[in-house]
């Protein structure tokens, strides 16, 4: 009985590309009393694995919180696995407005103490006494009321690239930080103001609305289904968007566009930009906003120090970070003195630029390809690539794709190559191949053979 992943992310990506099926990115949550979270977790994993469902899910005695990628043809079957449980019958599935077949490449279902780290003692208040749910049209209407205070219950790096006009956007790194800050900031408005809250998919507001009602706020409202559901509704009903910019999402995409407004800047040069990236240095992995020009110049790094480290042999990189705790406790999300144009806290509603029109994100993954291998050496100046063939076979004349976070997607026809040091027309598994390229490759790059 399989209860864990048996494929790497690269192998899974290859299978997805070869299948050529459309996948849907979706999220959902439900608060409920679960007696045995471990058994619940195992049962879900078994059923979802049969459907080729991927994603990240947390289960706890208080419920379930999930972000998933599901083949479109298995969507209804996936829903049936949820509705087999009474507390998830009729559950709302927040389907993304943009889909990327690679949004998730593993199926992870974890048992946690809580499905959202809120820092609250649920025994001290009624968690079921929640605020009034508002659909998109109702949410827009209440925003027009001068007695409304709207609060963003997401973190600083989320609200920076997109938020509702006029919203309070706390400069916090975690959900639990925002609760006491907002309670203190709005303590004089408990009786006469509408406290309207929103988050990504609605789950944070579900608990926060109950907490603030317990704190004495009389008129508490929340956006039903969060920004994800709001984006879907305004599109279907042709409603004006009061949200500007991008909605940060917790998958490979790191954001989906709601409006064409760009409200944030590249953290390195200040150019209007709302594309997040993670620093290529695995000893840093800082989340920050980076434009294409800085991405090319800095090779996906947040600083010159990290850039220099990525040029070192892999063994030296590993040695440098040995004994260092890597993670949010050391490397903060979007907070570094190297980021000269970082903004958080009180944010402007004024757009800085308009985003270029792009095709549906699914069009980016139309090319069918087979993973062959990975870069084995980083040449600082020479335009030469060295790969080890780990899968399939490579031949002179094949159309290939070299892909990586900094390199992007580079296609070319292989005209000549060295196999294990000698010129040859065919390379097989475990062979080392070298060939010329009109650009620099990096250790994070992968080699694919395009098959259609």
Coordinates of C-alpha atoms in Angstrom, one line a residue, residues 152-346:
X152 CA -6.0 42.1 4.5
X153 CA -5.2 39.0 6.7
X154 CA -2.3 37.9 4.5
X155 CA 1.4 38.5 5.0
X156 CA 3.5 41.4 3.7
X157 CA 4.9 39.6 0.7
X158 CA 1.4 38.6 -0.4
X159 CA -0.3 42.0 -0.1
X160 CA 2.7 43.8 -1.8
X161 CA 1.9 42.5 -5.2
X162 CA -1.9 42.9 -5.0
X163 CA -4.6 43.9 -2.5
X164 CA -8.1 45.5 -2.3
X165 CA -8.2 49.2 -2.6
X166 CA -8.2 51.0 0.7
X167 CA -7.3 47.9 2.7
X168 CA -5.3 47.8 5.9
X169 CA -2.3 45.7 5.0
X170 CA -0.4 44.7 8.2
X171 CA 3.4 44.5 7.9
X172 CA 3.6 40.9 9.3
X173 CA 5.2 37.7 8.3
X174 CA 2.7 35.3 9.8
X175 CA -1.1 35.2 10.3
X176 CA -0.8 34.9 14.0
X177 CA 1.1 38.2 14.2
X178 CA -1.7 40.1 12.5
X179 CA -4.5 39.2 15.0
X180 CA -3.3 41.2 18.1
X181 CA -2.1 44.1 15.9
X182 CA -5.4 44.5 14.2
X183 CA -7.3 44.1 17.5
X184 CA -5.3 46.9 19.0
X185 CA -5.4 49.1 15.9
X186 CA -9.2 48.9 15.7
X187 CA -10.2 48.7 19.3
X188 CA -12.1 52.0 19.1
X189 CA -14.3 50.9 16.2
X190 CA -15.9 47.7 17.6
X191 CA -19.4 49.0 17.9
X192 CA -20.0 51.2 14.8
X193 CA -17.8 50.0 12.0
X194 CA -18.1 47.1 9.6
X195 CA -15.0 44.9 10.0
X196 CA -14.5 43.3 6.6
X197 CA -11.7 40.8 6.1
X198 CA -10.2 38.8 3.3
X199 CA -7.4 36.4 2.6
X200 CA -6.2 34.1 -0.2
X201 CA -8.9 31.3 0.0
X202 CA -10.9 32.2 3.0
X203 CA -9.5 29.8 5.6
X204 CA -7.6 32.5 7.7
X205 CA -10.7 34.7 7.8
X206 CA -12.9 31.7 9.0
X207 CA -11.0 31.6 12.3
X208 CA -10.2 35.3 12.5
X209 CA -13.8 36.4 12.1
X210 CA -14.8 34.2 15.1
X211 CA -11.9 35.6 17.1
X212 CA -12.8 39.2 16.4
X213 CA -16.5 38.6 17.3
X214 CA -15.2 37.2 20.6
X215 CA -13.2 40.4 21.0
X216 CA -16.4 42.4 20.8
X217 CA -16.6 43.5 17.2
X218 CA -20.3 43.7 16.4
X219 CA -20.3 43.8 12.5
X220 CA -17.9 41.2 11.2
X221 CA -17.8 40.1 7.5
X222 CA -15.6 38.0 5.4
X223 CA -15.0 37.4 1.7
X224 CA -16.4 34.0 0.8
X225 CA -13.8 31.8 -0.7
X226 CA -11.2 34.6 -0.5
X227 CA -9.5 36.3 -3.4
X228 CA -9.4 33.1 -5.5
X229 CA -13.2 32.8 -5.5
X230 CA -13.6 36.5 -5.9
X231 CA -11.5 36.5 -9.1
X232 CA -13.7 33.6 -10.4
X233 CA -16.9 35.5 -9.7
X234 CA -16.0 38.8 -11.1
X235 CA -14.9 37.1 -14.3
X236 CA -18.1 35.0 -14.6
X237 CA -20.5 37.9 -13.7
X238 CA -18.6 40.7 -15.4
X239 CA -18.2 42.6 -12.1
X240 CA -15.7 45.4 -11.5
X241 CA -12.6 44.3 -9.6
X242 CA -11.9 46.2 -6.4
X243 CA -8.8 44.1 -6.1
X244 CA -5.7 45.4 -7.9
X245 CA -2.7 43.4 -9.1
X246 CA -1.8 39.8 -8.5
X247 CA -3.0 37.3 -5.9
X248 CA 0.0 35.5 -4.3
X249 CA -0.5 31.7 -4.4
X250 CA 1.4 29.0 -2.6
X251 CA 2.4 26.8 -5.5
X252 CA 4.9 26.8 -8.3
X253 CA 3.2 29.8 -9.9
X254 CA 3.7 32.1 -6.9
X255 CA 0.9 34.3 -8.2
X256 CA -2.1 34.6 -10.5
X257 CA -3.1 37.8 -12.2
X258 CA -6.4 39.4 -11.2
X259 CA -6.0 42.7 -12.9
X260 CA -3.4 44.1 -15.4
X261 CA -2.2 46.6 -12.7
X262 CA 1.3 46.2 -11.5
X263 CA 1.5 47.8 -8.0
X264 CA 4.9 46.6 -6.8
X265 CA 8.5 47.1 -7.8
X266 CA 11.5 44.9 -8.6
X267 CA 13.3 44.7 -5.2
X268 CA 16.7 45.2 -6.8
X269 CA 16.2 48.0 -9.4
X270 CA 12.8 49.5 -8.7
X271 CA 11.3 48.8 -12.1
X272 CA 7.5 48.0 -11.9
X273 CA 7.3 44.3 -11.4
X274 CA 5.2 41.7 -9.5
X275 CA 7.0 38.4 -10.2
X276 CA 8.3 36.6 -7.2
X277 CA 11.3 34.3 -7.2
X278 CA 13.5 32.4 -4.7
X279 CA 17.2 33.2 -4.5
X280 CA 19.1 30.5 -6.4
X281 CA 21.6 30.1 -3.5
X282 CA 20.1 27.1 -1.5
X283 CA 21.7 28.5 1.6
X284 CA 19.5 31.6 1.3
X285 CA 16.4 30.8 -0.8
X286 CA 15.0 34.3 0.0
X287 CA 11.6 35.1 -1.6
X288 CA 11.7 38.4 -3.4
X289 CA 10.4 40.3 -6.4
X290 CA 12.8 40.3 -9.4
X291 CA 12.4 41.6 -13.0
X292 CA 13.7 39.8 -16.0
X293 CA 16.6 42.1 -16.5
X294 CA 17.8 41.7 -12.9
X295 CA 17.1 38.0 -13.1
X296 CA 19.5 37.8 -16.1
X297 CA 22.2 40.1 -14.5
X298 CA 22.0 38.5 -11.0
X299 CA 21.4 35.0 -12.3
X300 CA 18.3 34.5 -10.0
X301 CA 20.2 35.7 -6.9
X302 CA 19.2 38.3 -4.3
X303 CA 22.7 39.7 -3.8
X304 CA 26.3 39.6 -5.2
X305 CA 27.3 37.5 -2.2
X306 CA 24.7 34.8 -3.1
X307 CA 25.7 35.1 -6.8
X308 CA 29.4 34.4 -5.9
X309 CA 28.3 31.4 -3.8
X310 CA 26.3 29.8 -6.7
X311 CA 29.5 29.9 -8.9
X312 CA 31.4 27.7 -6.4
X313 CA 31.5 24.0 -6.9
X314 CA 28.5 22.3 -5.3
X315 CA 30.7 20.6 -2.6
X316 CA 31.9 24.0 -1.4
X317 CA 28.3 25.4 -1.4
X318 CA 27.2 22.5 0.8
X319 CA 30.2 23.0 3.1
X320 CA 29.4 26.8 3.5
X321 CA 25.8 26.1 4.7
X322 CA 26.7 23.1 6.9
X323 CA 25.4 23.6 10.4
X324 CA 23.3 26.6 9.4
X325 CA 19.5 26.4 10.0
X326 CA 17.9 27.0 6.6
X327 CA 14.3 28.2 6.7
X328 CA 12.0 31.1 7.6
X329 CA 13.6 31.3 11.1
X330 CA 16.9 32.4 9.5
X331 CA 16.0 33.7 6.0
X332 CA 12.9 35.8 6.1
X333 CA 10.4 35.9 3.3
X334 CA 11.0 39.1 1.4
X335 CA 12.9 40.9 4.2
X336 CA 16.5 41.7 3.6
X337 CA 18.7 44.8 3.6
X338 CA 19.7 43.8 0.1
X339 CA 16.2 44.5 -1.2
X340 CA 16.4 48.3 -1.8
X341 CA 12.8 48.7 -3.2
X342 CA 10.9 46.5 -0.8
X343 CA 7.5 47.9 0.4
X344 CA 5.3 46.6 3.1
X345 CA 2.8 47.8 5.7
X346 CA 0.9 50.8 4.3

